[in-house]
Every structure is written in structure tokens, then in C-alpha cells.
PDB file of C-alpha atoms in Angstrom:
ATOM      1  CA  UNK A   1     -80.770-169.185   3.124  1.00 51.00           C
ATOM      2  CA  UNK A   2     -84.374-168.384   4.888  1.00 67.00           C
ATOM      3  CA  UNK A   3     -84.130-166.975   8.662  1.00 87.00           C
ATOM      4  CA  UNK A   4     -84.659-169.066  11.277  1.00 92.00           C
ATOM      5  CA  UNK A   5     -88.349-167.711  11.872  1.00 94.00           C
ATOM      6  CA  UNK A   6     -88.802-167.778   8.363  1.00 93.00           C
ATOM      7  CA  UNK A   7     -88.637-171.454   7.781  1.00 95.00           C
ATOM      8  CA  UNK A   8     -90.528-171.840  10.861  1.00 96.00           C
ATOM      9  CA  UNK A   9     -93.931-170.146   9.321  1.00 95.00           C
ATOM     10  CA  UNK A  10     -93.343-171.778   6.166  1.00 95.00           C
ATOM     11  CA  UNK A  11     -93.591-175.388   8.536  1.00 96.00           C
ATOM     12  CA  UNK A  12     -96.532-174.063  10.526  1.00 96.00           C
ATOM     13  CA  UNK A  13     -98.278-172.797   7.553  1.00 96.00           C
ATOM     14  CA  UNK A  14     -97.814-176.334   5.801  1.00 96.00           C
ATOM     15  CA  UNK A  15     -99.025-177.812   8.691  1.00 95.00           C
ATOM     16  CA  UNK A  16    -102.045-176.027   9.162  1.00 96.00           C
ATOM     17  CA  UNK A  17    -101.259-174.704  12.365  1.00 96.00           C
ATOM     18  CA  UNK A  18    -102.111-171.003  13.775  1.00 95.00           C
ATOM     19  CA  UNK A  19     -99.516-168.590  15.698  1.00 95.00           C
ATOM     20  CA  UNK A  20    -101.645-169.096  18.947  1.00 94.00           C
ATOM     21  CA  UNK A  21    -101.489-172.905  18.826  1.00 95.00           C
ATOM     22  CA  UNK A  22     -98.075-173.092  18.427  1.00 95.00           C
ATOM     23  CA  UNK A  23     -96.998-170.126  20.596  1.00 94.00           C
ATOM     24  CA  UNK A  24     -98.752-171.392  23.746  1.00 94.00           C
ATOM     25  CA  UNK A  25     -96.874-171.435  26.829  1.00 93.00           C
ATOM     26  CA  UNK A  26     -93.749-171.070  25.006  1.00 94.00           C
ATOM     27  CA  UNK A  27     -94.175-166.963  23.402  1.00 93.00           C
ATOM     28  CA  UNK A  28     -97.197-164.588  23.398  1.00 93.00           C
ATOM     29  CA  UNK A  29     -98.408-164.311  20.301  1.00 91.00           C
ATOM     30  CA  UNK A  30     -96.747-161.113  19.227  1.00 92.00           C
ATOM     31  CA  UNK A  31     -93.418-162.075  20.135  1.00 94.00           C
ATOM     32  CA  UNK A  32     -93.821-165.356  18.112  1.00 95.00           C
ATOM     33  CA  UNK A  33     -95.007-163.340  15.272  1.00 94.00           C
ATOM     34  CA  UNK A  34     -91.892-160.833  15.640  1.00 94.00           C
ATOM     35  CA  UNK A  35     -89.503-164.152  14.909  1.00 94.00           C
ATOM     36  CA  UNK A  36     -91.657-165.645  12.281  1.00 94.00           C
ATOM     37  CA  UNK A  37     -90.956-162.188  10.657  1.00 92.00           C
ATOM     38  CA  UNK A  38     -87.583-162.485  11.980  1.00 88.00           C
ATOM     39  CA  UNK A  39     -87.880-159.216  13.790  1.00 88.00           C
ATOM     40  CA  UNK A  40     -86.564-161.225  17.048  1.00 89.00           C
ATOM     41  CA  UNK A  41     -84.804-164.022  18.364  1.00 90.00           C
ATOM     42  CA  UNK A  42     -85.334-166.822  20.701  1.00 93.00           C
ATOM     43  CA  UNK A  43     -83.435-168.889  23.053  1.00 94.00           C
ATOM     44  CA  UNK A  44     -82.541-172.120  22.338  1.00 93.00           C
ATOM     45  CA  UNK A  45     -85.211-173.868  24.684  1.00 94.00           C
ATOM     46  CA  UNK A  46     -88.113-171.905  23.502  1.00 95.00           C
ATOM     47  CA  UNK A  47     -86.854-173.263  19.788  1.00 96.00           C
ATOM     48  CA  UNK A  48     -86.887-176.814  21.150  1.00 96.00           C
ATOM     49  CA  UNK A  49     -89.805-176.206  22.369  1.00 96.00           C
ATOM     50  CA  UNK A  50     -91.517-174.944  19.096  1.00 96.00           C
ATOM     51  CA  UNK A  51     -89.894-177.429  16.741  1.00 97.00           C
ATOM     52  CA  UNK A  52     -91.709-179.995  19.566  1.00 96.00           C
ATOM     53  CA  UNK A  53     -95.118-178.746  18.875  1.00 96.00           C
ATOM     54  CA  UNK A  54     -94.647-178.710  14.790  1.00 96.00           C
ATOM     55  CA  UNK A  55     -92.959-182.372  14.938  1.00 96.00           C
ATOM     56  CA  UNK A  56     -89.648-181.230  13.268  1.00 95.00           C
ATOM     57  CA  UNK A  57     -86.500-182.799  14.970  1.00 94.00           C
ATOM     58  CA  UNK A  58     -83.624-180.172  14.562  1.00 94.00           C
ATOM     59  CA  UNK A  59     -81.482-182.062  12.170  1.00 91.00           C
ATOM     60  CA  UNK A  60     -84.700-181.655   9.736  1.00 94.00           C
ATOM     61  CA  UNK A  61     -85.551-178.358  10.978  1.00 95.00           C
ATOM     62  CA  UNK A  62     -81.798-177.071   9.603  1.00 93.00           C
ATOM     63  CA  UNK A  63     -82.000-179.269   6.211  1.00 93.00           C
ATOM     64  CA  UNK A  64     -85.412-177.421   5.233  1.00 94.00           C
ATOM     65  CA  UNK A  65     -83.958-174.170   6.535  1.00 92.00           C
ATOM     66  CA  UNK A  66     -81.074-174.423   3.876  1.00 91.00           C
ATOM     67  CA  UNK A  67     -82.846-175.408   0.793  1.00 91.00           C
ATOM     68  CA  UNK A  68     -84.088-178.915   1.677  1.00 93.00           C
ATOM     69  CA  UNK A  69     -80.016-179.163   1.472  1.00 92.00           C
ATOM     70  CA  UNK A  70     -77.465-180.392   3.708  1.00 93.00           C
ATOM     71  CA  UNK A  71     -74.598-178.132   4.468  1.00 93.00           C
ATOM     72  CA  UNK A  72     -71.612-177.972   3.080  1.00 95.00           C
ATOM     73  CA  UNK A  73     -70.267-178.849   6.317  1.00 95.00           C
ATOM     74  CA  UNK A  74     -72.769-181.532   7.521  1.00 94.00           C
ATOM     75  CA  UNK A  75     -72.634-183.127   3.673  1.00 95.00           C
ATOM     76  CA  UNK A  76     -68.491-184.292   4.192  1.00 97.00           C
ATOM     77  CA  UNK A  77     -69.569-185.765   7.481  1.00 95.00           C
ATOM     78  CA  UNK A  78     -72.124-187.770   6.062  1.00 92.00           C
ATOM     79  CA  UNK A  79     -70.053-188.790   2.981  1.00 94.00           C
ATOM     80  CA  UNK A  80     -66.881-189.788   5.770  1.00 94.00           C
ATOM     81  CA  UNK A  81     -69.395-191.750   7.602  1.00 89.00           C
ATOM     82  CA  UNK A  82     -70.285-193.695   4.744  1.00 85.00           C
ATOM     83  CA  UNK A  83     -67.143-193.299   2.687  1.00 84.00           C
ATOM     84  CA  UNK A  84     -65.309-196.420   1.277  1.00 80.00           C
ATOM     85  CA  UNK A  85     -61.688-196.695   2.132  1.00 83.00           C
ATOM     86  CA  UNK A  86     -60.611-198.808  -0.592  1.00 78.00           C
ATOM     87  CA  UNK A  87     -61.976-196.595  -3.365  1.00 84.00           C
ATOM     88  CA  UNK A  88     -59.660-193.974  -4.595  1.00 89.00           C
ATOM     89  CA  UNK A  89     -61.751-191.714  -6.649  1.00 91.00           C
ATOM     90  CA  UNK A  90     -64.704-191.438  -3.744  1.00 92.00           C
ATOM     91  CA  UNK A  91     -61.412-190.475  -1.273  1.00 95.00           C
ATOM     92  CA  UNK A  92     -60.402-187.753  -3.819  1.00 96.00           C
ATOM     93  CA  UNK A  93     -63.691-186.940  -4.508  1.00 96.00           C
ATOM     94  CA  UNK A  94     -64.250-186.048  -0.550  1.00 97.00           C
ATOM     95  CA  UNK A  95     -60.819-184.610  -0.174  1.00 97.00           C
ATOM     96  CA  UNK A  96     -61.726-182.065  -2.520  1.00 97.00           C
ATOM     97  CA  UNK A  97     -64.805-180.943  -1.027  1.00 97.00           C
ATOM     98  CA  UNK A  98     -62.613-180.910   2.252  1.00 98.00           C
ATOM     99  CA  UNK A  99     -60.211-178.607   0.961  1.00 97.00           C
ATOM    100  CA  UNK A 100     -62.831-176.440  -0.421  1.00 97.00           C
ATOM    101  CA  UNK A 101     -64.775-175.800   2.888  1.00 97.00           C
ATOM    102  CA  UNK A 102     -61.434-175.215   4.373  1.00 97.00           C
ATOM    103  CA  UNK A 103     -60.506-172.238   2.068  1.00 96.00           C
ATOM    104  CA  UNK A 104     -63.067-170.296   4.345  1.00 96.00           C
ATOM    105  CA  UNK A 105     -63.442-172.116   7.358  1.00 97.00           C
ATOM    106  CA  UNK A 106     -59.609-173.254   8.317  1.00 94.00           C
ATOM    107  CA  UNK A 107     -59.834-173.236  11.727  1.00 96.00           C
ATOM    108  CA  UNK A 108     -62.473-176.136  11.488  1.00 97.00           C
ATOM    109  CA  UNK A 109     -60.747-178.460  13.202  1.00 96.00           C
ATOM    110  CA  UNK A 110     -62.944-181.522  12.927  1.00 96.00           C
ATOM    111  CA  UNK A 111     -62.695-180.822   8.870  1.00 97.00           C
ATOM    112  CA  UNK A 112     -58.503-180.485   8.978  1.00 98.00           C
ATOM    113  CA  UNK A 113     -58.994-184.252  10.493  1.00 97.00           C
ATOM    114  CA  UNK A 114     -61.239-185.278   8.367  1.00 98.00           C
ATOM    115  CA  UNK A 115     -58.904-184.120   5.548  1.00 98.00           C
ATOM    116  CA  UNK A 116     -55.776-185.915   6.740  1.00 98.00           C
ATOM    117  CA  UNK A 117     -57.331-189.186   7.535  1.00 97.00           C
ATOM    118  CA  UNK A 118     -58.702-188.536   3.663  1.00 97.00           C
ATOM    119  CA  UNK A 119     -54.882-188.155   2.788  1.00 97.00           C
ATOM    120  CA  UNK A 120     -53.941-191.192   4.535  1.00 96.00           C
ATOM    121  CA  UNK A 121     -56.415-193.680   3.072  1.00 95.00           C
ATOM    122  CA  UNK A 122     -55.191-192.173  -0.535  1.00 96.00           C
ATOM    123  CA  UNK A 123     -52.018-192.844  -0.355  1.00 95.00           C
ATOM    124  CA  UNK A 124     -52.568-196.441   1.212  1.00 91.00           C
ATOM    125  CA  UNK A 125     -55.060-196.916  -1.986  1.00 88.00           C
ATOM    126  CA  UNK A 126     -52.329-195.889  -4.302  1.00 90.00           C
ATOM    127  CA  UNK A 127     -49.230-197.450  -2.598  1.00 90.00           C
ATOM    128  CA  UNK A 128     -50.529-200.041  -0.020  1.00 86.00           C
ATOM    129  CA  UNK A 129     -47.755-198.780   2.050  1.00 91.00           C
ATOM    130  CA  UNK A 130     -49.473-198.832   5.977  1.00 89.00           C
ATOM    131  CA  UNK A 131     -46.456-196.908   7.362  1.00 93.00           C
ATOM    132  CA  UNK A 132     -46.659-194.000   5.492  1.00 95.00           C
ATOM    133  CA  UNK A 133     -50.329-194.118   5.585  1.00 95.00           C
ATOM    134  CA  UNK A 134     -50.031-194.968   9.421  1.00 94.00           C
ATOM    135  CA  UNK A 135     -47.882-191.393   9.972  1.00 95.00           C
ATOM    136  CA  UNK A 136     -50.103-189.201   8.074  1.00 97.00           C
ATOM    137  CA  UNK A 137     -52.908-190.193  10.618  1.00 96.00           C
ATOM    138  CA  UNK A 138     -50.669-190.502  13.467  1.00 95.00           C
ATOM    139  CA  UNK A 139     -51.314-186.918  14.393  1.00 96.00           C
ATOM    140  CA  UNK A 140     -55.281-187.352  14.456  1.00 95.00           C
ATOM    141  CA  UNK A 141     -55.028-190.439  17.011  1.00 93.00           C
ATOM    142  CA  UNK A 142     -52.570-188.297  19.199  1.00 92.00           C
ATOM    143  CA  UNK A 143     -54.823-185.571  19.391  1.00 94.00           C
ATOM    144  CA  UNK A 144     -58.446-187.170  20.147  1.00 92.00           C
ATOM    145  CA  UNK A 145     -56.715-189.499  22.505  1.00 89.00           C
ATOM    146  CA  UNK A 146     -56.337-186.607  24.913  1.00 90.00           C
ATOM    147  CA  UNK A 147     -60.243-185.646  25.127  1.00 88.00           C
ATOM    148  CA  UNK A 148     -62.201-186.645  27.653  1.00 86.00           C
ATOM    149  CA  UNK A 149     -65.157-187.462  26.076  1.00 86.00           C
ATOM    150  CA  UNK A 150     -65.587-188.331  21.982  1.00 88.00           C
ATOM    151  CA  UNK A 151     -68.616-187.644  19.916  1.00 91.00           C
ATOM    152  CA  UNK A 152     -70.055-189.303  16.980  1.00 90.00           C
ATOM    153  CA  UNK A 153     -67.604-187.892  14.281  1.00 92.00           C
ATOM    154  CA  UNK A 154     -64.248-188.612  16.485  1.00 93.00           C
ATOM    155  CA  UNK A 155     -65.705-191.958  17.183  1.00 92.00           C
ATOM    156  CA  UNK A 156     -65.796-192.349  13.347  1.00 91.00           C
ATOM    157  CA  UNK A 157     -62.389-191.222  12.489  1.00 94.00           C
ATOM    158  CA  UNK A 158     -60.742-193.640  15.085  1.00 92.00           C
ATOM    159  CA  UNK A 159     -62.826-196.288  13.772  1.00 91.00           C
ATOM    160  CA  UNK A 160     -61.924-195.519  10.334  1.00 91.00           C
ATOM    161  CA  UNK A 161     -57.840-195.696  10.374  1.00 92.00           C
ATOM    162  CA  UNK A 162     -57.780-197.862  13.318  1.00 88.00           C
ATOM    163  CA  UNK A 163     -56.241-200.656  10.662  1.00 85.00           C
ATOM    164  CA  UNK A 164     -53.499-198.951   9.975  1.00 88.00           C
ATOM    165  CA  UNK A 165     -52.089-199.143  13.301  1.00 89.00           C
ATOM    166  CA  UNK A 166     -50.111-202.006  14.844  1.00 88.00           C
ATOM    167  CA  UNK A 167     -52.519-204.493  17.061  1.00 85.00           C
ATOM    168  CA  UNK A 168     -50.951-203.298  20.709  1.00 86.00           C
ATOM    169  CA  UNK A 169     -51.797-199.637  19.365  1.00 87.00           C
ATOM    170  CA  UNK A 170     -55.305-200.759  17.883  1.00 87.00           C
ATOM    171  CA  UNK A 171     -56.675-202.611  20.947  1.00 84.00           C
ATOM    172  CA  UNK A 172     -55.665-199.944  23.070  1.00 84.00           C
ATOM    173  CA  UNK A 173     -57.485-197.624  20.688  1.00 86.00           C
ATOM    174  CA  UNK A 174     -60.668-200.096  20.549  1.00 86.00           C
ATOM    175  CA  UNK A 175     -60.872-199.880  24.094  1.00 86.00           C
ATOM    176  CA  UNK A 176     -61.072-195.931  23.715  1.00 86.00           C
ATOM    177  CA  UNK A 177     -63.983-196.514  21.269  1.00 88.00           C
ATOM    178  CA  UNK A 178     -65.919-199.036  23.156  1.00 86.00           C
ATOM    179  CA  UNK A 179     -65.858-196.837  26.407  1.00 85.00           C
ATOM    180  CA  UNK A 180     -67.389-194.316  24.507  1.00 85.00           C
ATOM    181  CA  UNK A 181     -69.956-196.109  22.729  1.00 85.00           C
ATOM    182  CA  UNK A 182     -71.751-197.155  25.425  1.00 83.00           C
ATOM    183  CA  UNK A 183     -72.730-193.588  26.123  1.00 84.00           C
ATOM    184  CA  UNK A 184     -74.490-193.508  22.264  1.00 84.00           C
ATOM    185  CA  UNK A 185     -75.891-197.031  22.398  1.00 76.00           C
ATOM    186  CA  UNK A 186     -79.557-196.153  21.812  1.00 77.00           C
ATOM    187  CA  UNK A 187     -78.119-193.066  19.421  1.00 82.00           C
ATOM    188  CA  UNK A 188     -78.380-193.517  15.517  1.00 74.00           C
ATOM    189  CA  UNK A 189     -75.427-194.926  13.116  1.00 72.00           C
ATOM    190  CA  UNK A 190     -73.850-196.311  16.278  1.00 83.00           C
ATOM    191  CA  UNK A 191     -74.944-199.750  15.427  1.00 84.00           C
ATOM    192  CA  UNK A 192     -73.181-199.268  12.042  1.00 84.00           C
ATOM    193  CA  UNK A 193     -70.186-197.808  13.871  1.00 87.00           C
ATOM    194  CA  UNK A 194     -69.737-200.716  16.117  1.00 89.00           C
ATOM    195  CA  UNK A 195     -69.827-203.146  13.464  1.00 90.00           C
ATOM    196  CA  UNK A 196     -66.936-201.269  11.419  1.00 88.00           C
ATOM    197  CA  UNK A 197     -65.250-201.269  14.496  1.00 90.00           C
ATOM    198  CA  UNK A 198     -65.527-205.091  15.149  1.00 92.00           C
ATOM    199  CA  UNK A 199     -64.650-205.410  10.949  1.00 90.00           C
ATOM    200  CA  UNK A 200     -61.449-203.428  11.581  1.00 89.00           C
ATOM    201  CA  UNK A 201     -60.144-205.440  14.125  1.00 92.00           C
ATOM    202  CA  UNK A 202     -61.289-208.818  12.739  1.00 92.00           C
ATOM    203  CA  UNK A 203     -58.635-207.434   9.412  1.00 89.00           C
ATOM    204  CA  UNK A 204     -55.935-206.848  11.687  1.00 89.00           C
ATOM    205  CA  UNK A 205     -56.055-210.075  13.880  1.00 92.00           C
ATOM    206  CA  UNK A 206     -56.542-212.159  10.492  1.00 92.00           C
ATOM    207  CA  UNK A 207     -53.510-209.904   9.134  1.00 88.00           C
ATOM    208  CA  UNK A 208     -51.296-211.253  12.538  1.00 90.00           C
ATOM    209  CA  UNK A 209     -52.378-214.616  11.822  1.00 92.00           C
ATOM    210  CA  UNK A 210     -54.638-214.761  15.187  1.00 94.00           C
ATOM    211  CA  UNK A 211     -57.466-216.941  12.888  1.00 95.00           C
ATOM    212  CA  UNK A 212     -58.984-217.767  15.985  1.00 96.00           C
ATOM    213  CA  UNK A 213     -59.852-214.387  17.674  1.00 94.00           C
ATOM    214  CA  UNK A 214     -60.509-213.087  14.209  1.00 95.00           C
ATOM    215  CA  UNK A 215     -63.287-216.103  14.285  1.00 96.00           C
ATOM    216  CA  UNK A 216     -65.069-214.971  17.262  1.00 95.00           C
ATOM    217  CA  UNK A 217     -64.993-211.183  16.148  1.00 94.00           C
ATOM    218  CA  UNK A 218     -66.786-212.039  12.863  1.00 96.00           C
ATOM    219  CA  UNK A 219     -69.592-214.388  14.690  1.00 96.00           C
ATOM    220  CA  UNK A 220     -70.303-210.977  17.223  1.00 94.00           C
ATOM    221  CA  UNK A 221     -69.907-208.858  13.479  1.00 95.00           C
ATOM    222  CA  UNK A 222     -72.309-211.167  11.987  1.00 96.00           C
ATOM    223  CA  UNK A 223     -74.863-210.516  14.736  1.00 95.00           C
ATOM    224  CA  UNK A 224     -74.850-206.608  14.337  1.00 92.00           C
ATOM    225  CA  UNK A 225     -75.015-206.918  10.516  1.00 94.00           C
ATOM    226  CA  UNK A 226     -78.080-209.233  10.768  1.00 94.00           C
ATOM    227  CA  UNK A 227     -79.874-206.633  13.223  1.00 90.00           C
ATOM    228  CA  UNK A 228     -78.722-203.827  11.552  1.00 89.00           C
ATOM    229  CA  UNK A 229     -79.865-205.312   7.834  1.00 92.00           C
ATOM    230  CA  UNK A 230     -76.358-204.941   6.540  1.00 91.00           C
ATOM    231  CA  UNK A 231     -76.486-207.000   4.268  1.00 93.00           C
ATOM    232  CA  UNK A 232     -73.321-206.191   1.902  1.00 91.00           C
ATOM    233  CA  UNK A 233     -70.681-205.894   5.548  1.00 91.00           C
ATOM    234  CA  UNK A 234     -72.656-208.933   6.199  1.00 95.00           C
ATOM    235  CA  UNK A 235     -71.141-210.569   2.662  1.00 94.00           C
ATOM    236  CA  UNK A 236     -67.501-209.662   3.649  1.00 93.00           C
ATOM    237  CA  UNK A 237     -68.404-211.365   7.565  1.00 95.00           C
ATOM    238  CA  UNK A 238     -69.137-214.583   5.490  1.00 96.00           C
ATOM    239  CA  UNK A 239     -65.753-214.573   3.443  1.00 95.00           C
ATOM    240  CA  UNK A 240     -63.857-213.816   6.342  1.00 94.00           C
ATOM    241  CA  UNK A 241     -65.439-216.528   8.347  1.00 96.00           C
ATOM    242  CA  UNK A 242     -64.365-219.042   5.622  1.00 95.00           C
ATOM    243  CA  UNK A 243     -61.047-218.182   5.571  1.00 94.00           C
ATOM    244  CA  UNK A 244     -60.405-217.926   9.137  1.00 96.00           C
ATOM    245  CA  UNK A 245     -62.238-221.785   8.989  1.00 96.00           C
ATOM    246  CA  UNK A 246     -60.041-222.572   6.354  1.00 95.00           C
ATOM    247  CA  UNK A 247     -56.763-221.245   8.507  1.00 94.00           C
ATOM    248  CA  UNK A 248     -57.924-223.300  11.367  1.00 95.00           C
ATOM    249  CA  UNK A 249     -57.743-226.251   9.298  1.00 95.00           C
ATOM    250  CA  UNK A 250     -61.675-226.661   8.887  1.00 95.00           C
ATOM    251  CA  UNK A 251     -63.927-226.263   6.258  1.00 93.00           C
ATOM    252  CA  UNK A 252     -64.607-222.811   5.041  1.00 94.00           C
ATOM    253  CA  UNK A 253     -65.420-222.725   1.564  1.00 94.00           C
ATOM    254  CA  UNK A 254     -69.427-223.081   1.876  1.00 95.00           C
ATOM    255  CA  UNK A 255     -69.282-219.542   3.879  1.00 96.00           C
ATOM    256  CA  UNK A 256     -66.783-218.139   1.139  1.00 94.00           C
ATOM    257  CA  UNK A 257     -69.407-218.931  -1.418  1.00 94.00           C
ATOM    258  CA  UNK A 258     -72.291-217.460   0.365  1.00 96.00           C
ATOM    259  CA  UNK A 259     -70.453-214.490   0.925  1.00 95.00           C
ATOM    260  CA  UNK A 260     -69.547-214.015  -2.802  1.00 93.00           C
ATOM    261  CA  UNK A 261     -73.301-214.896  -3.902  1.00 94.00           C
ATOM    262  CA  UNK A 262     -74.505-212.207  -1.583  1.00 95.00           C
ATOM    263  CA  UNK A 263     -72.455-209.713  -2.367  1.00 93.00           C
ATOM    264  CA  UNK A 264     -73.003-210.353  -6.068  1.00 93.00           C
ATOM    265  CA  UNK A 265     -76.782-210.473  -5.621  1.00 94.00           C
ATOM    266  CA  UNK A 266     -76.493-206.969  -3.722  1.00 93.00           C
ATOM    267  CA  UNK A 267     -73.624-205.910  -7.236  1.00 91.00           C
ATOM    268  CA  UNK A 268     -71.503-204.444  -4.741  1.00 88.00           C
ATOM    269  CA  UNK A 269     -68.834-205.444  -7.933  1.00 84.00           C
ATOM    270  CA  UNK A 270     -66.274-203.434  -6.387  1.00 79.00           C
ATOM    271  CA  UNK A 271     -66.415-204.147  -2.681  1.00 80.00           C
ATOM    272  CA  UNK A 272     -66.200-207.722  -3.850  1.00 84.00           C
ATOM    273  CA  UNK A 273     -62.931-207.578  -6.125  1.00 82.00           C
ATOM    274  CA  UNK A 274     -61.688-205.416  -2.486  1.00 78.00           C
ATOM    275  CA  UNK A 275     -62.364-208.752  -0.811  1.00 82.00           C
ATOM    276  CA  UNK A 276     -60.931-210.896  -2.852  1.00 82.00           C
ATOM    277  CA  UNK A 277     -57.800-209.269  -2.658  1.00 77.00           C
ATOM    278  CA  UNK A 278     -57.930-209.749   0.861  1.00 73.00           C
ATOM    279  CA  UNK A 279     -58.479-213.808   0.482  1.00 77.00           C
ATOM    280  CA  UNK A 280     -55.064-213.607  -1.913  1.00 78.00           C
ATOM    281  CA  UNK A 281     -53.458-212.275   0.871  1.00 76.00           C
ATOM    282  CA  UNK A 282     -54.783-214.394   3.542  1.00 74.00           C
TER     283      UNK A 282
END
């Protein structure tokens, strides 16, 4: 892995830029040429202030300094965020890289919850038995609900085994999430967070029979997914709508359908036989 100043001349150099231009006001030009040779640091707001000038947001800045790779670390968030909890072999898959980073890095605390949520959503994929998925993740609930504040990841993780709780427990948790949303609404994947949010609880209200709440959850789901361009969550809004119709004694099926098509149109094969499962049991 290149030094920081390192990747930073091979950016200004592909930009076309000179030491002077994109030194002023921030270094003089020897001490920007020390940390291009990586004979120095700088502080964090003279970086900022340098990645500014070459038009290189951070998150890039650190995917070109390792490789044009993600880390190891940053690559199992990214896979959690868009990880699908119904399919066993992606779960494993992730588990494995989780245990992996951990060999060197087990004080990682963020990864060791990552890991047991992982564990939890396994074992409901293999057994479909919610209680003993619900007490492996038990522990990861009871800790972030003492923080203050939650960031992007925790707000993931409580989205993600917010199902397996029982409703009291879940809208109590929902209300966690949402107060902390509101701080990220402009931020990105928070859209896409909030919908997965509203699709969780829209499974547990149809699961306790509450068709009618579950109805008005998918209509605000349905919204997000349209503005967001989602259009496969936007498939499994459109089943769920039918059946909740259906519940409620009116006529569902037409929504059923165009929820199948869609999802068949988009071959999302295995989300789809997912969702049908859940109209057998509904």
C-alpha cells in the first residue's frame, strides 16, 4: 500500500496539476513536496484541504490509495449493507471474511457485531427458529441501545435483525432508528436504509395479523422505492400490498401479479421464491 503523499502525486500528476497550484495557501511548496515524497506528514485539515483542490472525496482518496481496492475492513461493511438475509451461502460467505479480519483485528468491535448478527440470520436460514436467532442478536441490540448517538453501520445492524424481535421490542427499536435518521437525511444509502426499515416492520405487523397498518407502511415503502429506483424492494412492496388487500377482504391479486412480473423481469429468481414463501405463510 502507497503512502499517503504518494498517492497524492500520483492524483496531481494525472491531473495535470503542479506542486504550487495545489499547495497554495494550504503548504509552501517544499513542505508539500516533503509529503508527496512522504518525508512529512500533515494534519488532517490541510489533507481536506488538498483532496478539495484535486476533486477527490476521501472515501475515493483511500480506495486509490489501497490498490483501487476497498479494505478488507470497509469491503464486509459494504457486503452487510447490501447483504441478503434469506440467502445462506452469501451469510456464510460474509461470516467468513468476518472471522478472518478478526484473527488480527479482535478488538474491532463493530466487526464482532457484524459477525453475530451474521450468526443469527444463519441459523434462522437453516432452522427458521426466531428465538434462537432472536438471542444470538440479543446482545448487539442491548449494547447500541445504550449510545447516544448511532452512525451509519449501527443504524444498519438494528435495521437488519429488527424482525426478529417481538413488535413492542421492534417499535421501540424503530423509534431509536428514526430519531437517528433524521440527522443523515441528506447522507447517502440512508434512503435505502429507511426503506428496509419501513420493509421490516411492514413483515412483522403482517406476521401479527395487523393487515391494516402493514397497508399503510407499504404505500410510505412504495414511495421511497419509487424515488430511490428500487425497483426489485419495490416488487416485494407490490406482493405485500396484495396480500394485505386480500386480508382486508379486498381485491389484491392484480398487485400480487405486478409484483411477480417485476421481479421476474428484474430475474431476481431467488428473492422471488423468498417471497413466495412469505404469501404461503400469510
Amino acid at each position: 500500500m502507497k503512502g499517503y503523499g504518494e498517492t497524492i502525486k500520483q492524483i496531481r500528476i494525472s491531473k495535470g496539476y503542479t506542486q504550487k497550484h495545489v499547495a497554495a495557501h494550504l503548504l509552501t511548496q517544499g513542505a508539500y513536496s516533503k509529503f508527496e515524497n512522504n518525508n512529512t506528514e500533515i494534519n488532517l485539515g490541510t489533507m481536506h484541504g488538498i483532496l478539495q483542490r484535486l476533486g477527490i472525496p476521501f472515501d475515493e482518496f483511500y480506495y486509490i490509495q489501497n490498490g483501487y481496492q476497498y479494505s478488507q475492513r470497509d469491503e464486509i461493511i459494504i457486503q452487510f449493507y447490501r447483504v441478503n438475509t434469506h440467502d445462506e451461502v452469501l451469510l456464510e460467505g460474509l461470516w467468513k471474511k468476518c472471522q478472518h479480519y478478526l484473527k488480527e483485528n479482535k478488538d474491532d468491535l463493530q466487526i464482532n457485531h457484524i459477525a453475530t448478527i451474521l450468526d443469527g440470520l444463519i441459523i434462522l436460514a437453516k432452522t427458521n427458529d426466531l428465538e434462537q436467532a432472536k438471542t444470538i442478536v440479543e446482545p448487539v441490540w442491548y449494547d447500541l441501545s445504550k449510545h447516544n448517538q448511532l452512525f451509519v453501520t449501527e443504524l444498519y445492524m438494528l435495521t437488519t435483525i429488527l424482525f426478529l424481535f417481538p413488535l413492542p421490542t421492534v417499535l421501540q427499536i424503530k423509534q431509536f432508528i428514526l430519531r437517528h435518521i433524521t440527522m443523515y437525511e441528506n447522507f447517502q444509502n440512508v434512503s435505502r436504509l429507511h426503506i428496509h426499515l419501513l420493509m421490516n416492520i411492514t413483515f412483522l405487523l403482517m406476521r401479527n395479523k395487523n393487515y391494516a397498518k402493514a397497508r399503510t407502511e407499504i404505500l410510505n415503502t412504495i414511495i421511497l422505492c419509487k424515488k430511490e429506483n428500487d425497483f426489485a424492494l419495490l416488487g416485494i412492496c407490490y406482493i405485500r400490498k396484495g396480500i394485505c388487500l386480500n386480508r382486508l377482504g379486498l381485491v389484491g391479486e392484480k398487485w400480487i401479479r405486478k409484483g411477480r412480473n417485476l421481479l421476474n423481469v428484474l430475474e431476481q429468481s431467488t428473492l422471488l421464491e423468498t417471497i413466495e414463501q412469505d404469501m404461503k405463510r400469510f
